[in-house]
PDB file of C-alpha atoms and ligand atoms in Angstrom:
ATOM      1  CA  UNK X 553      48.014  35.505  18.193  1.00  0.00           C
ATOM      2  CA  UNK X 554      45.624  34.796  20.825  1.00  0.00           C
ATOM      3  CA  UNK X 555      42.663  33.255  21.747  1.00  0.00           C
ATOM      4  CA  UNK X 556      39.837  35.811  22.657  1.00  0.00           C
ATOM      5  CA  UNK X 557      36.556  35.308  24.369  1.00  0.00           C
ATOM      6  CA  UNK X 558      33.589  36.420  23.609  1.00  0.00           C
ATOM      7  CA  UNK X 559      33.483  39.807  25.855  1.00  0.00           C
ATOM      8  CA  UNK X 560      36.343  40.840  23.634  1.00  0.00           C
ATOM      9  CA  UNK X 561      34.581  39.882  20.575  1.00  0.00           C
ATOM     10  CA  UNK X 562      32.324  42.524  21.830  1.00  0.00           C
ATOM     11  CA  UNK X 563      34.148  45.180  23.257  1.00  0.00           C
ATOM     12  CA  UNK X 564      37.900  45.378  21.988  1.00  0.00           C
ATOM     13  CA  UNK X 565      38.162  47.985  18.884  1.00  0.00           C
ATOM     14  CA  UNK X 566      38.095  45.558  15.698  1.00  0.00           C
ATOM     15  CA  UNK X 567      41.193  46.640  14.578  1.00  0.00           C
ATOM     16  CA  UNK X 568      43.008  44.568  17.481  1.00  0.00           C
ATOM     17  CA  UNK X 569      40.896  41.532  16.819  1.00  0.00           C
ATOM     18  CA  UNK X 570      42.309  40.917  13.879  1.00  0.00           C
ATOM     19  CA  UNK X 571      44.407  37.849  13.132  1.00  0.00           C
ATOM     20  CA  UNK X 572      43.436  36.290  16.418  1.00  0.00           C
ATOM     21  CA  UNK X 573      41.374  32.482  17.324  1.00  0.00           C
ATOM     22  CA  UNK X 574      38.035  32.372  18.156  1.00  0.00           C
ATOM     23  CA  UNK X 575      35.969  29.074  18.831  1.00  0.00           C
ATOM     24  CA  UNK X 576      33.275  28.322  16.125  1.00  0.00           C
ATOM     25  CA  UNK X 577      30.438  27.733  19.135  1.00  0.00           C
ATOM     26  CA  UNK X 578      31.157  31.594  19.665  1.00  0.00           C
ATOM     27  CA  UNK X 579      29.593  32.811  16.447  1.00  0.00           C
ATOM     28  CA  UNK X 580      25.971  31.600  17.650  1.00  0.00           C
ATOM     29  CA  UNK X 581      26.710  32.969  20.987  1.00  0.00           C
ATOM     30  CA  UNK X 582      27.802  36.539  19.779  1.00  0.00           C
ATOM     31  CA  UNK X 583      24.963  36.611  16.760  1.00  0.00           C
ATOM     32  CA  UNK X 584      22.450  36.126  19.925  1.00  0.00           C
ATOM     33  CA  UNK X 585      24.186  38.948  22.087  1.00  0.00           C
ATOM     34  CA  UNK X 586      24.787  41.453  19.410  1.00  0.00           C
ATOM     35  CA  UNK X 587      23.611  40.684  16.467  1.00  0.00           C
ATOM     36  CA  UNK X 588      25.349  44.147  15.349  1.00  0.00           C
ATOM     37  CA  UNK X 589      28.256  43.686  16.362  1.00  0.00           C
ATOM     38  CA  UNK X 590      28.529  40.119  14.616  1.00  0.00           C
ATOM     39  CA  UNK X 591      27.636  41.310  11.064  1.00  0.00           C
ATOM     40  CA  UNK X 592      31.034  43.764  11.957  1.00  0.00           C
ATOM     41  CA  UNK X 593      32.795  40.930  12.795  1.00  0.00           C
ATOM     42  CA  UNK X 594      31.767  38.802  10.470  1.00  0.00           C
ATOM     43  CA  UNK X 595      33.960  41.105   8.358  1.00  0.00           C
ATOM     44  CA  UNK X 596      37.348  41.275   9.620  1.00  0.00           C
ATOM     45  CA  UNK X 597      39.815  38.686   9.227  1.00  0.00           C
ATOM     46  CA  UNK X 598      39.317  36.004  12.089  1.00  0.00           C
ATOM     47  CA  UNK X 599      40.464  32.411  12.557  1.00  0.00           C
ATOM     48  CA  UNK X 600      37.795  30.201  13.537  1.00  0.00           C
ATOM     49  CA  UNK X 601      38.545  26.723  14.868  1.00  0.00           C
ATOM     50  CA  UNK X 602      36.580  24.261  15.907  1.00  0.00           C
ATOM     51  CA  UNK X 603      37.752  22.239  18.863  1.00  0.00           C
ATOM     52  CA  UNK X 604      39.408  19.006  18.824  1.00  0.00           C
ATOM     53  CA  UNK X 605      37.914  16.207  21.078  1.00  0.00           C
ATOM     54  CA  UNK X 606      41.232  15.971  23.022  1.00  0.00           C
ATOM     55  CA  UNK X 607      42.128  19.581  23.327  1.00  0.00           C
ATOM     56  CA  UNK X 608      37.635  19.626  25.288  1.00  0.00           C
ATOM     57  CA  UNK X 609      38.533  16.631  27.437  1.00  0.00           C
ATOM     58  CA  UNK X 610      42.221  18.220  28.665  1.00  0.00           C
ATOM     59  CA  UNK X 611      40.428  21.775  29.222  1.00  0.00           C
ATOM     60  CA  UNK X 612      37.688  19.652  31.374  1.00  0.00           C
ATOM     61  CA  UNK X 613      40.328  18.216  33.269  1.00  0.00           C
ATOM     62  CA  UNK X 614      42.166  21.717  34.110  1.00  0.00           C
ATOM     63  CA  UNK X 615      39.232  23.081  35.032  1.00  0.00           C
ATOM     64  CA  UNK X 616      37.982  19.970  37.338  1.00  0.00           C
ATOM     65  CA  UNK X 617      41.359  20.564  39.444  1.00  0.00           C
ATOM     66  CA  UNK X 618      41.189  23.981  39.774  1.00  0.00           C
ATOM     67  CA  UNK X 619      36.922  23.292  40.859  1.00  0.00           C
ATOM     68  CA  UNK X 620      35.793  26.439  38.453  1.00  0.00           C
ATOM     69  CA  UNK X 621      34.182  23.322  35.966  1.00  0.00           C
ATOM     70  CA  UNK X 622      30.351  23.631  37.689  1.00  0.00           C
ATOM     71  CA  UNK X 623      30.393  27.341  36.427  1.00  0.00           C
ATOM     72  CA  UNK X 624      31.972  27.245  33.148  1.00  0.00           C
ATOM     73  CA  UNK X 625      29.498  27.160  29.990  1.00  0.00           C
ATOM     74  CA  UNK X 626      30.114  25.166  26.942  1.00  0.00           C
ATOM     75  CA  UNK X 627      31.456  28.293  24.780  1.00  0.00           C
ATOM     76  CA  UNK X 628      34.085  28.801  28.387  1.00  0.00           C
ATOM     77  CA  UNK X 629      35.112  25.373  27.716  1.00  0.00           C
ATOM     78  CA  UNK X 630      35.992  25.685  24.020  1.00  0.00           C
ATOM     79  CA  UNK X 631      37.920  28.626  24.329  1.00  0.00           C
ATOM     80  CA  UNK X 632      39.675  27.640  27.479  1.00  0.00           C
ATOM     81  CA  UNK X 633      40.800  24.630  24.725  1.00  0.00           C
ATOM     82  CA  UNK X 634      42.112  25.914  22.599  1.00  0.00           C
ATOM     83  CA  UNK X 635      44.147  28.260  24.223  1.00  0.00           C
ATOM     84  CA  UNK X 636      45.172  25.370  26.115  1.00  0.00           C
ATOM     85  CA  UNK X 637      46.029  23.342  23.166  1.00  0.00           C
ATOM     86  CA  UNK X 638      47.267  26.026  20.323  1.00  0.00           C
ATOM     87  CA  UNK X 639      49.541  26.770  24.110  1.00  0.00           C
ATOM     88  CA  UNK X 640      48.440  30.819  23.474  1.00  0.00           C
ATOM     89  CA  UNK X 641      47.585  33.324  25.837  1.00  0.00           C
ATOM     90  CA  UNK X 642      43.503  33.850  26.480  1.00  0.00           C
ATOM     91  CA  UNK X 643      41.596  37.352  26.321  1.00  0.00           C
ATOM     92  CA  UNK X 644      39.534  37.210  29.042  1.00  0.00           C
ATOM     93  CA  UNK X 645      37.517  39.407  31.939  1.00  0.00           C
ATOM     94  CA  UNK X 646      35.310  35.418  32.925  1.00  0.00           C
ATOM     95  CA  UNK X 647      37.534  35.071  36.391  1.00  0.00           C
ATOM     96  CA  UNK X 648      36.880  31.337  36.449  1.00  0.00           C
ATOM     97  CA  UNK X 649      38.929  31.238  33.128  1.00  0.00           C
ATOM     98  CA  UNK X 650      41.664  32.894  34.377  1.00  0.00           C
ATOM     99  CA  UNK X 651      41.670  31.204  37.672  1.00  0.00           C
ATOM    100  CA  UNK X 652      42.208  27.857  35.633  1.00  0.00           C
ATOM    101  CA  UNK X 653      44.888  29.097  32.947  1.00  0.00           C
ATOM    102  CA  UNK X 654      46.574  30.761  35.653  1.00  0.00           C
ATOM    103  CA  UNK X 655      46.193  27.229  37.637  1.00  0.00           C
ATOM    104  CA  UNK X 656      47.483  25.339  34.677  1.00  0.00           C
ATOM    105  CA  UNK X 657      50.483  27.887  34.434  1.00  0.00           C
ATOM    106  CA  UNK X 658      49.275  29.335  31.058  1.00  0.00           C
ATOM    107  CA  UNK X 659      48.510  33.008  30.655  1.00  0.00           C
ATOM    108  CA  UNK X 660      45.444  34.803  30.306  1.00  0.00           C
ATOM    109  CA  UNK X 661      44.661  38.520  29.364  1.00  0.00           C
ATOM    110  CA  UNK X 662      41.622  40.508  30.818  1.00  0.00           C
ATOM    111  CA  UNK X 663      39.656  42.441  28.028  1.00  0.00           C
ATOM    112  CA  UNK X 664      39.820  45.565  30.537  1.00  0.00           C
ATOM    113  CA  UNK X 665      40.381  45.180  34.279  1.00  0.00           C
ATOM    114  CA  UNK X 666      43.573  44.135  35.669  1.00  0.00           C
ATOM    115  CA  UNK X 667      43.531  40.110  35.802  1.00  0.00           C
ATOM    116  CA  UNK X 668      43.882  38.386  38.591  1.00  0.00           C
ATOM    117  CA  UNK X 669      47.517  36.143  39.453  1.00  0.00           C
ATOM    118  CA  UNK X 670      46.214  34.065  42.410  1.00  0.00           C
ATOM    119  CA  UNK X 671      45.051  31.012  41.853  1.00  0.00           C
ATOM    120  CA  UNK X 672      41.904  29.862  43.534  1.00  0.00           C
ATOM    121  CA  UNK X 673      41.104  26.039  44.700  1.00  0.00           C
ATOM    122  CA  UNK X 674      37.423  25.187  44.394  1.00  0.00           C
ATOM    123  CA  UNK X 675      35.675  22.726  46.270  1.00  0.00           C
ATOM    124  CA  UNK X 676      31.589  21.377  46.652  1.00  0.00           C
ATOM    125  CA  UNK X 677      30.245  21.315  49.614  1.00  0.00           C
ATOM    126  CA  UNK X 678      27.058  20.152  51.055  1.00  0.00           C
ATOM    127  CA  UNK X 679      24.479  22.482  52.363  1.00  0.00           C
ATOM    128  CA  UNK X 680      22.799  19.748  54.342  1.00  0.00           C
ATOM    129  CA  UNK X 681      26.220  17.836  56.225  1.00  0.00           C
ATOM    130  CA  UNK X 682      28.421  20.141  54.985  1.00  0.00           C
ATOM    131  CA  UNK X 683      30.820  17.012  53.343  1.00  0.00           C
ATOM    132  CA  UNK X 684      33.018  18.109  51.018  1.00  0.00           C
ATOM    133  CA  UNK X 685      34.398  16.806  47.962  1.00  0.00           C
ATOM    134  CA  UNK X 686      36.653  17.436  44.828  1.00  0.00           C
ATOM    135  CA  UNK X 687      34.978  19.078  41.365  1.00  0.00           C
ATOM    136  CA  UNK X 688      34.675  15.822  39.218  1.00  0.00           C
ATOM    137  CA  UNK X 689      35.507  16.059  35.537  1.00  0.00           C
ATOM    138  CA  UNK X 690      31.633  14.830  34.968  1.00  0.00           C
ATOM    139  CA  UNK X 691      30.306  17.613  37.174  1.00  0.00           C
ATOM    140  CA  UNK X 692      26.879  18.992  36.021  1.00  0.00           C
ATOM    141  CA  UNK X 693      27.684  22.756  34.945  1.00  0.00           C
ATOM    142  CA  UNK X 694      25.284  26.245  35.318  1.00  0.00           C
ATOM    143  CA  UNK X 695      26.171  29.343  35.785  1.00  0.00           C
ATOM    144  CA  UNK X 696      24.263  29.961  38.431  1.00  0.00           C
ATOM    145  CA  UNK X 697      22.755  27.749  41.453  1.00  0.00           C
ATOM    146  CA  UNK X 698      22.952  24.388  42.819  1.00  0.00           C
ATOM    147  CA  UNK X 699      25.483  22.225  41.598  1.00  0.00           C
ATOM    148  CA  UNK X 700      23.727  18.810  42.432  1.00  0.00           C
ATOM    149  CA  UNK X 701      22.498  17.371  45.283  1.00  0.00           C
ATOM    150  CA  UNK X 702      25.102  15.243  48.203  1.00  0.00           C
ATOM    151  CA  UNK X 703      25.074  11.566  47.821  1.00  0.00           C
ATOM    152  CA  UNK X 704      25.044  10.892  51.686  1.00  0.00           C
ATOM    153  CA  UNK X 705      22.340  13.049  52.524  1.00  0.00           C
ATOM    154  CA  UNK X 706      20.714  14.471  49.209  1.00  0.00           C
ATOM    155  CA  UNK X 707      20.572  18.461  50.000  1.00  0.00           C
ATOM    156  CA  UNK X 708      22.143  20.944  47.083  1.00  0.00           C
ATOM    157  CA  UNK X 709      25.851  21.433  46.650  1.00  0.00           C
ATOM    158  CA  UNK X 710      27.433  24.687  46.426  1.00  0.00           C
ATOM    159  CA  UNK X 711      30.768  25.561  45.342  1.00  0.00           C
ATOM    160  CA  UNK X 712      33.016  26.840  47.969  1.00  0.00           C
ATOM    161  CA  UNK X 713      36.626  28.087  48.326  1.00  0.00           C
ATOM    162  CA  UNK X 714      38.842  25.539  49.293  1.00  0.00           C
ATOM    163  CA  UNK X 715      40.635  25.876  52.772  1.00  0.00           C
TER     164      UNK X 715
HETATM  165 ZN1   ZN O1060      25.048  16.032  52.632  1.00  0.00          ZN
END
């Protein structure tokens, strides 16, 4: 049993999906991408959970230490949960969720490519006076882009390897 993202909901044969956790938040997500492919899945035999408050606000955390929060969406988040709290393996190619299961010691999976094992630190930094500071559990999350603006001097932060 595992907990599987939704690029494996996508792209793993159906017969190995079977039996294994999804988040509920992924069912919109996966009817928007491939509406084809969820009418398929809507037929097979998977456990949908929704995620407890607790299980969110520990996954926040892990990811806040590790600095990958900024990028992580709100589907990321559930799944990174429960995996986290059901203490199962995650099926996943999103490198920021691997990056903070393998930072939290827990294992992840990669849909198709080879995972990575080394754990990357995360840090913001500011474009303007280059300060840098520690991803905050509160952190305002995108994909893509700035990831708010420095308090000393105002210009965008971007997330940057930590040295
Ligand atoms: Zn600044």
């Amino acid at each position: 049993m595992r907990v599987l993202d939704t690029a494996a909901l996508l792209h793993w044969p159906v017969t190995e999906l079977t039996g294994n956790i999804c988040a509920m938040s992924q069912q919109a997500e996966l009817e928007r991408v491939s509406p084809q492919r969820w009418m398929l899945i809507q037929a097979i035999d998977l456990e949908w959970r929704e995620v407890p408050v607790q299980w969110l606000e520990k996954a926040r955390q892990c990811a806040a230490q590790s600095g990958d929060l900024p990028r992580l969406s709100d589907v990321d988040l559930d799944v990174l949960a429960l995996a986290l709290g059901l203490n199962i393996a995650l099926v996943t190619d999103d490198y920021r969720l691997q990056n903070t299961m393998n930072a939290a010691g827990r294992n992840s999976k990669s849909v198709g490519t080879a995972g990575a094992k080394q754990v990357w630190k995360w840090e913001l930094r500011c474009t303007g006076c280059r300060v840098t500071q520690d991803v905050a559990e509160d952190v305002s999350r995108s994909k893509k882009g700035e990831v708010g603006e420095c308090e000393r001097c105002g210009s965008p932060l971007v997330l940057k390897r930590k040295r």
